[in-house]
Coordinates of C-alpha atoms in Angstrom, one line a residue:
M1 CA 0.0 0.0 0.0
S2 CA 1.2 3.5 -0.9
R3 CA 0.4 6.7 0.8
V4 CA -0.6 9.7 -1.4
L5 CA -0.5 13.2 -0.1
I6 CA -2.5 15.8 -2.1
I7 CA -1.9 19.5 -1.6
E8 CA -4.6 21.8 -2.9
S9 CA -3.7 25.4 -3.3
S10 CA -6.4 27.0 -5.5
A11 CA -8.1 30.0 -3.8
R12 CA -11.3 29.0 -5.5
Q13 CA -13.5 26.1 -4.4
Q14 CA -16.0 26.3 -7.3
D15 CA -15.0 26.5 -10.9
S16 CA -11.4 25.6 -10.0
V17 CA -9.7 23.6 -12.8
S18 CA -6.9 22.4 -10.6
R19 CA -9.4 21.1 -8.1
Q20 CA -11.3 19.4 -11.0
L21 CA -8.0 17.8 -12.1
T22 CA -7.5 16.6 -8.5
R23 CA -10.9 15.0 -8.3
D24 CA -10.3 13.2 -11.6
F25 CA -6.9 12.1 -10.4
I26 CA -8.3 10.7 -7.1
Q27 CA -10.9 8.8 -9.0
Q28 CA -8.4 7.3 -11.4
W29 CA -5.8 6.6 -8.7
Q30 CA -8.3 4.8 -6.5
A31 CA -9.5 2.7 -9.4
A32 CA -6.0 1.6 -10.1
H33 CA -4.8 1.4 -6.5
P34 CA -7.8 0.7 -4.3
A35 CA -5.7 -0.2 -1.3
D36 CA -3.7 3.1 -1.2
A37 CA -4.4 5.8 1.4
I38 CA -5.0 9.3 0.2
T39 CA -4.7 12.4 2.4
V40 CA -5.8 15.8 1.2
R41 CA -4.5 19.1 2.7
D42 CA -6.4 22.1 1.4
L43 CA -4.3 25.3 1.8
A44 CA -7.3 27.5 1.0
V45 CA -9.5 26.0 3.7
N46 CA -6.6 25.8 6.2
P47 CA -3.9 28.3 5.2
V48 CA -0.4 27.7 6.4
P49 CA 1.2 30.7 8.1
H50 CA 4.1 32.4 6.3
L51 CA 7.5 32.2 7.9
D52 CA 7.8 34.4 11.0
A53 CA 10.1 35.0 13.9
N54 CA 8.4 32.4 16.0
L55 CA 8.9 29.6 13.5
L56 CA 12.5 30.6 12.8
G57 CA 13.1 30.7 16.6
G58 CA 11.5 27.3 16.9
W59 CA 13.8 25.9 14.2
M60 CA 17.0 27.5 15.4
K61 CA 16.9 27.7 19.2
P62 CA 17.7 24.8 21.6
E63 CA 14.5 23.2 22.9
E64 CA 14.9 24.6 26.4
Q65 CA 15.1 28.2 25.1
R66 CA 12.0 28.1 22.9
S67 CA 9.0 30.3 23.9
A68 CA 5.5 28.9 24.0
A69 CA 4.7 30.7 20.7
E70 CA 7.9 29.2 19.1
L71 CA 6.9 25.7 20.3
E72 CA 3.4 26.2 18.8
A73 CA 4.8 27.3 15.5
L74 CA 7.3 24.4 15.4
A75 CA 4.6 21.9 16.2
R76 CA 2.5 23.1 13.2
S77 CA 5.5 23.0 10.9
N78 CA 6.4 19.5 12.2
E79 CA 2.9 18.3 11.4
L80 CA 3.3 19.4 7.8
T81 CA 6.7 17.9 7.5
D82 CA 5.5 14.6 9.0
E83 CA 2.8 14.4 6.3
V84 CA 5.4 14.7 3.6
L85 CA 7.8 12.2 5.2
A86 CA 5.0 9.6 5.5
A87 CA 3.9 10.0 1.8
D88 CA 5.1 7.9 -1.0
V89 CA 3.5 10.1 -3.7
L90 CA 3.2 13.8 -3.4
V91 CA 0.5 15.6 -5.6
L92 CA 0.6 19.3 -5.9
A93 CA -2.4 21.0 -7.4
A94 CA -1.3 24.4 -8.4
P95 CA -3.1 27.1 -10.5
M96 CA -0.7 29.6 -12.0
Y97 CA -1.1 33.0 -10.4
N98 CA 0.9 35.8 -12.0
F99 CA 3.2 33.3 -13.7
T100 CA 4.0 31.3 -10.7
I101 CA 2.5 29.2 -7.8
P102 CA 0.0 30.5 -5.2
S103 CA 1.5 32.2 -2.2
T104 CA -0.2 29.5 0.0
L105 CA 1.8 26.8 -1.7
K106 CA 5.0 28.8 -1.3
A107 CA 4.2 29.1 2.4
W108 CA 3.7 25.4 2.6
L109 CA 7.0 24.7 0.9
D110 CA 8.8 27.0 3.3
H111 CA 7.6 24.8 6.1
V112 CA 8.6 21.5 4.6
L113 CA 12.0 22.4 3.2
R114 CA 13.7 21.7 6.5
A115 CA 17.4 21.3 7.0
G116 CA 18.1 18.0 8.7
I117 CA 14.7 16.6 7.8
T118 CA 14.0 16.9 4.1
F119 CA 17.5 17.9 3.1
K120 CA 20.9 18.2 4.7
Y121 CA 24.0 20.2 4.2
T122 CA 27.2 18.3 3.2
P123 CA 30.7 19.3 2.4
T124 CA 29.8 19.1 -1.3
G125 CA 26.5 21.0 -0.9
P126 CA 22.9 20.3 0.0
Q127 CA 21.6 16.8 -0.4
G128 CA 17.9 15.8 -0.6
L129 CA 16.6 13.3 1.9
L130 CA 13.3 12.3 0.2
T131 CA 14.8 9.9 -2.4
G132 CA 12.5 7.2 -3.6
K133 CA 9.4 9.4 -3.5
R134 CA 7.4 10.5 -6.5
A135 CA 5.7 13.9 -7.2
I136 CA 2.9 14.8 -9.6
V137 CA 2.0 18.4 -10.3
L138 CA -1.4 19.4 -11.7
T139 CA -1.5 22.9 -13.0
A140 CA -4.2 25.2 -14.4
R141 CA -3.1 28.2 -16.5
G142 CA -5.0 30.9 -18.2
G143 CA -2.5 31.2 -21.0
I144 CA 0.0 28.9 -22.7
H145 CA 3.3 29.0 -20.9
A146 CA 4.9 25.5 -21.1
G147 CA 8.5 25.9 -22.3
A148 CA 8.2 29.7 -22.3
T149 CA 10.2 32.2 -20.2
S150 CA 6.9 33.3 -18.6
D151 CA 6.7 29.9 -16.8
H152 CA 8.0 30.4 -13.3
Q153 CA 6.0 27.5 -12.0
E154 CA 7.4 24.2 -13.5
P155 CA 11.1 25.2 -13.3
Y156 CA 10.8 26.4 -9.7
L157 CA 8.9 23.3 -8.6
R158 CA 11.3 21.0 -10.4
Q159 CA 14.2 22.6 -8.6
V160 CA 12.5 22.5 -5.2
M161 CA 11.6 18.8 -5.6
A162 CA 15.1 18.0 -6.7
F163 CA 16.5 19.9 -3.7
I164 CA 14.7 17.6 -1.3
G165 CA 15.6 14.5 -3.3
I166 CA 12.5 13.9 -5.4
H167 CA 13.5 13.5 -9.0
D168 CA 10.6 11.4 -10.3
V169 CA 8.3 14.4 -11.1
D170 CA 5.4 14.5 -13.6
F171 CA 3.7 17.7 -14.7
I172 CA 0.3 17.9 -16.2
H173 CA -0.6 21.3 -17.5
A174 CA -4.1 22.5 -18.3
E175 CA -3.3 25.5 -20.4
G176 CA -5.1 28.2 -22.4
L177 CA -8.1 28.2 -19.9
N178 CA -8.7 31.9 -20.2
M179 CA -8.5 32.0 -24.0
S180 CA -11.2 31.1 -26.5
G181 CA -13.6 28.2 -25.9
E182 CA -11.7 26.0 -28.3
F183 CA -8.4 26.6 -26.4
H184 CA -10.1 26.1 -23.0
E185 CA -11.7 22.8 -24.0
K186 CA -8.5 21.5 -25.7
G187 CA -6.3 22.4 -22.8
L188 CA -8.6 20.7 -20.3
N189 CA -9.1 17.6 -22.4
Q190 CA -5.4 17.2 -23.0
A191 CA -4.7 17.4 -19.2
K192 CA -7.4 14.9 -18.4
A193 CA -6.1 12.5 -21.0
K194 CA -2.7 12.6 -19.4
L195 CA -4.0 11.8 -15.9
A196 CA -4.5 8.1 -16.9
A197 CA -0.8 7.9 -17.7
V198 CA 0.3 8.9 -14.2
A199 CA -2.4 7.3 -12.1

């Protein structure tokens, strides 16, 4: 049995294409892997705080020197990190906002990129500790950005995943969603067709 962790980051609940892709992914994954456990964390419903002095203090101070607020911030961050450590497959549902990922997803990444937990420093540079895991990224984009200099989503997420040791990464882009009806339908159908290949 594998454990799948899905991270939703769309600000919209209704009419969200990335959420639609996630629903389709779950349906296909469960059909192919009925014994697998799927956990969904919705960053719009339960936002993750951005980095602050309490969290940084919780990370950096010795345990006996941490304040109550720092301990609380650290516990929340540990919960997020523990979910990633427990997962075999990580699914990021990420609409493109202003050419990149939602700020809620960036905040989540800031919590789970943890020195000594998801990566470590070595004499030859940082080394990812999450080897053997797989990541699938489902994106929704108003325009067509794949392979263009305007795409600050896929290159960033590939780098982040590699940094923590995840090199098996599949991207499924639904593009052209804010263009004419033909482009919208084509982009959505192409993305849905690719879901079967990764499920």
